[in-house]
Short mmCIF file of N, CA, C and O in Angstrom, two decimals:
data_model
loop_
_atom_site.label_atom_id
_atom_site.label_comp_id
_atom_site.label_asym_id
_atom_site.label_seq_id
_atom_site.Cartn_x
_atom_site.Cartn_y
_atom_site.Cartn_z
N UNK A 902 -3.51 -14.47 7.45
CA UNK A 902 -2.12 -13.53 7.11
C UNK A 902 -1.44 -13.70 8.49
O UNK A 902 -1.81 -13.57 9.35
N UNK A 903 -0.08 -14.17 8.29
CA UNK A 903 0.79 -14.37 9.47
C UNK A 903 2.14 -13.71 9.47
O UNK A 903 2.92 -14.34 9.32
N UNK A 904 2.00 -12.36 9.35
CA UNK A 904 2.88 -11.68 9.13
C UNK A 904 2.77 -9.94 9.71
O UNK A 904 1.69 -9.79 9.88
N UNK A 905 3.90 -9.16 9.70
CA UNK A 905 3.61 -8.07 10.10
C UNK A 905 3.98 -6.77 9.17
O UNK A 905 4.42 -6.89 8.28
N UNK A 906 3.10 -5.77 9.31
CA UNK A 906 3.72 -4.45 8.54
C UNK A 906 4.65 -3.66 9.22
O UNK A 906 4.86 -3.67 9.99
N UNK A 907 5.18 -3.19 8.08
CA UNK A 907 6.34 -2.10 8.47
C UNK A 907 5.80 -1.10 8.93
O UNK A 907 4.72 -0.22 8.50
N UNK A 908 6.69 -0.28 9.93
CA UNK A 908 6.07 0.68 10.34
C UNK A 908 7.39 1.48 11.17
O UNK A 908 8.68 0.71 11.35
N UNK A 909 7.22 2.91 11.30
CA UNK A 909 8.51 3.44 12.02
C UNK A 909 7.95 3.77 13.56
O UNK A 909 6.87 3.80 13.73
N UNK A 910 8.73 3.45 14.59
CA UNK A 910 8.65 3.75 15.66
C UNK A 910 8.17 5.28 15.94
O UNK A 910 7.79 5.58 17.17
N UNK A 911 8.68 5.87 15.16
CA UNK A 911 8.46 7.65 15.00
C UNK A 911 7.20 8.12 14.86
O UNK A 911 6.80 9.15 15.06
N UNK A 912 6.34 7.16 14.25
CA UNK A 912 5.26 7.66 13.90
C UNK A 912 4.08 7.44 14.82
O UNK A 912 4.60 6.71 15.92
N UNK A 913 3.03 8.17 14.89
CA UNK A 913 1.95 8.29 15.92
C UNK A 913 1.10 6.81 15.79
O UNK A 913 1.29 6.49 14.31
N UNK A 914 0.18 6.56 16.69
CA UNK A 914 -0.41 5.52 16.53
C UNK A 914 -1.37 5.92 15.48
O UNK A 914 -1.61 4.59 14.42
N UNK A 915 -1.82 6.97 15.15
CA UNK A 915 -2.77 7.22 14.07
C UNK A 915 -2.24 7.02 12.63
O UNK A 915 -2.68 6.13 11.53
N UNK A 916 -1.00 7.31 12.45
CA UNK A 916 -0.16 7.13 11.46
C UNK A 916 0.17 5.83 11.17
O UNK A 916 0.05 5.35 10.05
N UNK A 917 0.53 5.10 12.31
CA UNK A 917 0.74 3.53 11.90
C UNK A 917 -0.69 2.52 11.37
O UNK A 917 -0.53 1.93 10.55
N UNK A 918 -1.74 3.36 12.14
CA UNK A 918 -2.71 2.72 11.69
C UNK A 918 -3.25 2.91 10.02
O UNK A 918 -3.62 2.30 9.51
N UNK A 919 -2.90 4.37 9.59
CA UNK A 919 -2.95 4.70 8.12
C UNK A 919 -2.29 3.90 7.42
O UNK A 919 -2.36 3.55 6.27
N UNK A 920 -0.88 3.33 7.86
CA UNK A 920 -0.13 2.76 6.93
C UNK A 920 -0.52 1.40 7.04
O UNK A 920 -0.53 1.12 6.01
N UNK A 921 -0.74 0.94 7.86
CA UNK A 921 -1.57 -0.45 7.77
C UNK A 921 -2.70 -0.67 7.17
O UNK A 921 -2.64 -1.36 6.09
N UNK A 922 -3.52 0.43 7.09
CA UNK A 922 -4.63 0.52 6.14
C UNK A 922 -4.35 0.44 4.84
O UNK A 922 -4.98 -0.03 3.77
N UNK A 923 -3.51 1.31 4.32
CA UNK A 923 -2.84 1.20 2.87
C UNK A 923 -2.51 -0.07 2.38
O UNK A 923 -2.86 -0.50 1.55
N UNK A 924 -1.26 -0.57 3.48
CA UNK A 924 -0.92 -2.04 2.89
C UNK A 924 -2.29 -3.03 2.86
O UNK A 924 -2.02 -4.03 2.12
N UNK A 925 -3.36 -2.93 3.77
CA UNK A 925 -4.71 -3.89 3.77
C UNK A 925 -5.02 -3.62 2.30
O UNK A 925 -5.54 -4.25 1.66
N UNK A 926 -4.71 -2.46 1.99
CA UNK A 926 -5.44 -1.86 0.37
C UNK A 926 -4.65 -2.56 -0.77
O UNK A 926 -5.17 -3.09 -1.49
N UNK A 927 -3.36 -2.78 -0.50
CA UNK A 927 -2.41 -3.49 -1.35
C UNK A 927 -2.88 -4.85 -1.51
O UNK A 927 -3.10 -5.63 -2.24
N UNK A 928 -3.10 -5.64 -0.08
CA UNK A 928 -4.07 -6.96 -0.01
C UNK A 928 -4.92 -6.85 -0.91
O UNK A 928 -5.10 -8.12 -1.80
N UNK A 929 -5.96 -6.25 -0.85
CA UNK A 929 -7.19 -6.13 -1.18
C UNK A 929 -6.91 -6.30 -2.68
O UNK A 929 -7.77 -6.82 -3.65
N UNK A 930 -6.18 -5.28 -3.33
CA UNK A 930 -5.86 -5.40 -4.79
C UNK A 930 -5.60 -6.70 -5.49
O UNK A 930 -6.11 -7.17 -6.45
N UNK A 931 -4.93 -7.65 -4.74
CA UNK A 931 -4.43 -8.90 -4.84
C UNK A 931 -5.56 -9.97 -4.56
O UNK A 931 -5.92 -11.02 -5.52
N UNK A 932 -6.46 -9.91 -3.59
CA UNK A 932 -7.15 -10.77 -3.39
C UNK A 932 -8.49 -10.84 -3.86
O UNK A 932 -9.08 -11.65 -4.16
N UNK A 933 -9.16 -9.46 -3.77
CA UNK A 933 -10.66 -9.60 -4.38
C UNK A 933 -10.86 -8.45 -5.23
O UNK A 933 -11.92 -8.01 -5.85
N UNK A 934 -9.85 -7.36 -5.13
CA UNK A 934 -10.01 -6.15 -6.20
C UNK A 934 -10.22 -5.18 -5.02
O UNK A 934 -10.82 -5.07 -4.16
N UNK A 935 -9.83 -3.70 -5.57
CA UNK A 935 -10.20 -2.64 -4.67
C UNK A 935 -10.60 -1.51 -5.67
O UNK A 935 -9.94 -1.06 -6.61
N UNK A 936 -11.28 -0.62 -5.36
CA UNK A 936 -11.61 0.52 -6.14
C UNK A 936 -10.66 1.36 -6.37
O UNK A 936 -9.98 1.86 -5.28
N UNK A 937 -10.42 2.12 -7.53
CA UNK A 937 -9.24 2.87 -7.69
C UNK A 937 -9.05 4.03 -6.68
O UNK A 937 -8.31 4.45 -6.19
N UNK A 938 -10.23 4.66 -6.40
CA UNK A 938 -10.19 5.82 -5.47
C UNK A 938 -10.29 5.44 -4.22
O UNK A 938 -9.71 6.22 -3.32
N UNK A 939 -10.56 4.45 -3.94
CA UNK A 939 -10.16 3.85 -2.45
C UNK A 939 -8.85 3.77 -1.95
O UNK A 939 -7.94 4.08 -1.13
N UNK A 940 -8.15 2.90 -2.80
CA UNK A 940 -6.42 2.72 -2.86
C UNK A 940 -5.69 4.17 -3.25
O UNK A 940 -4.82 4.49 -2.48
N UNK A 941 -6.33 5.04 -3.84
CA UNK A 941 -5.61 6.55 -4.25
C UNK A 941 -5.71 7.06 -2.95
O UNK A 941 -4.98 7.87 -2.58
N UNK A 942 -6.82 7.15 -2.26
CA UNK A 942 -7.16 8.06 -1.13
C UNK A 942 -5.93 7.38 0.21
O UNK A 942 -5.12 8.00 0.87
N UNK A 943 -5.94 5.87 0.26
CA UNK A 943 -4.87 5.35 1.13
C UNK A 943 -3.55 5.62 0.80
O UNK A 943 -2.65 5.87 1.76
N UNK A 944 -3.28 5.86 -0.41
CA UNK A 944 -2.02 6.25 -1.00
C UNK A 944 -1.48 7.62 -0.67
O UNK A 944 -0.74 7.64 -0.30
N UNK A 945 -2.72 8.53 -0.85
CA UNK A 945 -2.48 9.64 -0.49
C UNK A 945 -1.70 10.17 1.00
O UNK A 945 -0.92 10.57 1.19
N UNK A 946 -2.63 9.11 1.67
CA UNK A 946 -2.38 9.53 3.07
C UNK A 946 -1.06 8.69 3.67
O UNK A 946 -0.09 9.49 4.49
N UNK A 947 -0.71 7.63 2.96
CA UNK A 947 0.77 7.08 2.91
C UNK A 947 1.86 7.90 2.79
O UNK A 947 2.81 7.87 3.52
N UNK A 948 1.42 8.70 1.58
CA UNK A 948 2.68 9.94 1.36
C UNK A 948 2.85 11.15 2.19
O UNK A 948 3.62 11.50 2.34
N UNK A 949 1.75 11.11 2.58
CA UNK A 949 1.79 12.38 3.72
C UNK A 949 2.57 11.99 4.93
O UNK A 949 3.15 12.52 5.64
N UNK A 950 2.73 10.39 5.35
CA UNK A 950 3.17 10.04 6.39
C UNK A 950 4.92 9.49 6.14
O UNK A 950 5.67 9.82 6.52
N UNK A 951 4.90 9.17 4.61
CA UNK A 951 6.33 8.49 4.10
C UNK A 951 6.28 9.52 2.81
O UNK A 951 6.17 8.86 1.72
N UNK A 952 6.82 10.58 2.91
CA UNK A 952 6.84 11.76 1.76
C UNK A 952 8.24 11.24 0.70
O UNK A 952 8.37 11.33 -0.69
N UNK A 953 9.19 10.35 1.44
CA UNK A 953 10.44 10.31 0.79
C UNK A 953 10.06 8.87 -0.11
O UNK A 953 9.69 7.85 0.25
N UNK A 954 10.88 9.20 -1.35
CA UNK A 954 10.56 8.00 -2.52
C UNK A 954 11.36 6.58 -2.07
O UNK A 954 11.15 5.49 -2.22
N UNK A 955 12.66 7.18 -1.23
CA UNK A 955 13.48 6.32 -1.08
C UNK A 955 13.04 5.59 0.22
O UNK A 955 13.01 4.20 0.34
N UNK A 956 12.21 6.04 1.24
CA UNK A 956 11.68 5.36 2.31
C UNK A 956 10.64 4.72 1.66
O UNK A 956 10.34 3.40 2.22
N UNK A 957 9.68 5.14 0.79
CA UNK A 957 8.58 4.56 0.24
C UNK A 957 8.79 3.05 -0.18
O UNK A 957 8.52 2.11 0.22
N UNK A 958 10.14 2.95 -1.14
CA UNK A 958 10.67 1.83 -1.79
C UNK A 958 11.13 0.72 -0.54
O UNK A 958 10.69 -0.19 -0.92
N UNK A 959 11.47 1.39 0.69
CA UNK A 959 11.97 0.37 1.59
C UNK A 959 10.76 -0.25 2.41
O UNK A 959 10.87 -1.50 2.58
N UNK A 960 9.90 0.66 2.43
CA UNK A 960 8.51 -0.14 2.93
C UNK A 960 7.67 -0.94 2.38
O UNK A 960 7.36 -2.12 2.72
N UNK A 961 7.73 -0.49 1.11
CA UNK A 961 7.37 -1.46 -0.14
C UNK A 961 8.05 -2.89 -0.04
O UNK A 961 7.53 -4.07 -0.36
N UNK A 962 9.39 -2.63 0.12
CA UNK A 962 10.37 -4.02 -0.24
C UNK A 962 10.03 -4.90 1.33
O UNK A 962 9.97 -6.13 0.96
N UNK A 963 9.94 -4.23 2.14
CA UNK A 963 9.76 -5.11 3.42
C UNK A 963 8.42 -5.61 3.61
O UNK A 963 8.25 -6.81 3.83
N UNK A 964 7.53 -4.83 3.13
CA UNK A 964 6.21 -5.45 2.88
C UNK A 964 5.80 -6.64 2.05
O UNK A 964 5.36 -7.65 2.33
N UNK A 965 6.74 -6.58 1.06
CA UNK A 965 6.61 -7.38 -0.03
C UNK A 965 7.35 -8.75 0.59
O UNK A 965 6.82 -10.05 0.25
N UNK A 966 8.54 -8.34 1.16
CA UNK A 966 9.36 -9.64 1.93
C UNK A 966 8.33 -10.22 2.77
O UNK A 966 8.52 -11.71 2.92
N UNK A 967 7.78 -9.60 3.60
CA UNK A 967 6.69 -10.18 4.50
C UNK A 967 5.63 -10.56 4.20
O UNK A 967 5.37 -12.20 4.50
N UNK A 968 4.84 -10.55 3.03
CA UNK A 968 3.55 -10.87 2.58
C UNK A 968 3.45 -11.45 1.36
O UNK A 968 2.57 -12.17 1.16
N UNK A 969 4.58 -11.20 0.66
CA UNK A 969 4.57 -11.48 -0.82
C UNK A 969 3.86 -10.81 -2.01
O UNK A 969 3.64 -10.96 -3.08
N UNK A 970 3.15 -9.90 -1.34
CA UNK A 970 2.57 -8.89 -2.11
C UNK A 970 3.19 -7.55 -2.43
O UNK A 970 3.65 -6.86 -1.80
N UNK A 971 3.49 -7.27 -4.00
CA UNK A 971 4.30 -6.10 -4.11
C UNK A 971 3.54 -4.99 -4.59
O UNK A 971 2.22 -5.03 -5.06
N UNK A 972 3.77 -3.87 -3.87
CA UNK A 972 3.20 -2.67 -3.73
C UNK A 972 2.98 -1.87 -5.22
O UNK A 972 2.13 -1.44 -5.69
N UNK A 973 4.21 -2.00 -5.86
CA UNK A 973 4.65 -1.05 -6.91
C UNK A 973 3.59 -1.55 -8.24
O UNK A 973 3.01 -0.56 -8.83
N UNK A 974 3.23 -3.17 -8.55
CA UNK A 974 2.29 -3.04 -9.59
C UNK A 974 0.74 -2.28 -9.22
O UNK A 974 -0.24 -1.78 -10.09
N UNK A 975 0.55 -2.68 -7.83
CA UNK A 975 -0.99 -1.68 -7.71
C UNK A 975 -0.76 -0.20 -8.06
O UNK A 975 -1.58 0.16 -8.30
N UNK A 976 0.19 0.44 -7.49
CA UNK A 976 0.11 1.62 -7.45
C UNK A 976 0.43 2.44 -9.06
O UNK A 976 -0.18 3.08 -9.47
N UNK A 977 1.17 1.47 -9.75
CA UNK A 977 1.35 1.61 -11.40
C UNK A 977 0.11 1.67 -11.98
O UNK A 977 -0.46 2.34 -12.71
N UNK A 978 -0.70 0.62 -11.26
CA UNK A 978 -2.37 0.32 -11.91
C UNK A 978 -3.17 1.42 -11.57
O UNK A 978 -3.96 1.84 -12.44
N UNK A 979 -3.19 1.69 -10.50
CA UNK A 979 -4.02 2.94 -10.02
C UNK A 979 -3.60 3.89 -10.74
O UNK A 979 -4.48 4.80 -10.73
N UNK A 980 -2.62 4.63 -10.94
CA UNK A 980 -2.05 5.83 -11.63
C UNK A 980 -2.82 5.76 -12.78
O UNK A 980 -2.93 6.70 -13.64
N UNK A 981 -2.92 4.42 -13.52
CA UNK A 981 -3.24 4.34 -15.10
C UNK A 981 -4.78 4.30 -15.14
O UNK A 981 -5.06 4.44 -16.47
N UNK A 982 -5.62 4.20 -14.27
CA UNK A 982 -7.14 3.82 -14.16
C UNK A 982 -7.78 5.35 -13.76
O UNK A 982 -7.15 6.37 -13.37
N UNK A 983 -8.92 5.40 -13.86
CA UNK A 983 -10.13 5.99 -13.57
C UNK A 983 -10.57 5.67 -12.42
O UNK A 983 -10.58 4.74 -11.75
N UNK A 984 -11.37 6.63 -11.23
CA UNK A 984 -11.72 6.62 -10.44
C UNK A 984 -12.50 5.57 -10.00
O UNK A 984 -12.58 4.70 -8.99
N UNK A 985 -13.76 5.23 -11.00
CA UNK A 985 -14.78 4.07 -10.76
C UNK A 985 -14.17 2.76 -10.91
O UNK A 985 -14.78 1.83 -10.72
N UNK A 986 -12.85 2.55 -11.54
CA UNK A 986 -12.37 1.11 -12.05
C UNK A 986 -11.82 0.52 -10.70
O UNK A 986 -11.77 1.14 -9.64
N UNK A 987 -11.94 -0.82 -11.07
CA UNK A 987 -11.44 -1.70 -9.91
C UNK A 987 -9.87 -2.11 -10.00
O UNK A 987 -9.97 -2.66 -11.16
N UNK A 988 -9.23 -2.29 -9.01
CA UNK A 988 -7.88 -2.64 -9.26
C UNK A 988 -7.69 -4.07 -8.60
O UNK A 988 -7.97 -3.95 -7.57
N UNK A 989 -7.29 -4.87 -9.57
CA UNK A 989 -7.06 -6.40 -9.55
C UNK A 989 -5.98 -6.79 -9.92
O UNK A 989 -5.90 -6.90 -11.40
N UNK A 990 -4.98 -7.39 -9.11
CA UNK A 990 -3.49 -7.58 -9.66
C UNK A 990 -3.48 -9.16 -9.46
O UNK A 990 -4.26 -9.84 -8.38
N UNK A 991 -2.74 -9.71 -10.40
CA UNK A 991 -2.60 -11.11 -10.45
C UNK A 991 -1.58 -11.50 -9.71
O UNK A 991 -0.38 -10.98 -10.06
N UNK A 992 -1.57 -12.50 -8.57
CA UNK A 992 -0.27 -12.67 -8.09
C UNK A 992 0.71 -13.63 -8.73
O UNK A 992 0.18 -14.34 -9.41
N UNK A 993 2.12 -13.08 -8.88
CA UNK A 993 3.10 -14.19 -9.61
C UNK A 993 3.49 -15.31 -9.00
O UNK A 993 3.61 -15.43 -7.64
#
């Protein structure tokens, strides 16, 4: 990994760590898979920090530009699955 994670300078250190943890979960969904309940918990915390849909899309786009990992397919799959399922996305 040779890229940076998107964040706001207005966030606390804890919030930055939690957002990075969410994006690491997105990476895991592509690389080896992640349990749905795990990524759901990370996403819920992300939404506490970034409640705006417009801001969410901005951070998702920035992360994809940096890493090549699209967040939306992971979130879409997460919402369609059960807690015990593993989310594994094929990179295009």
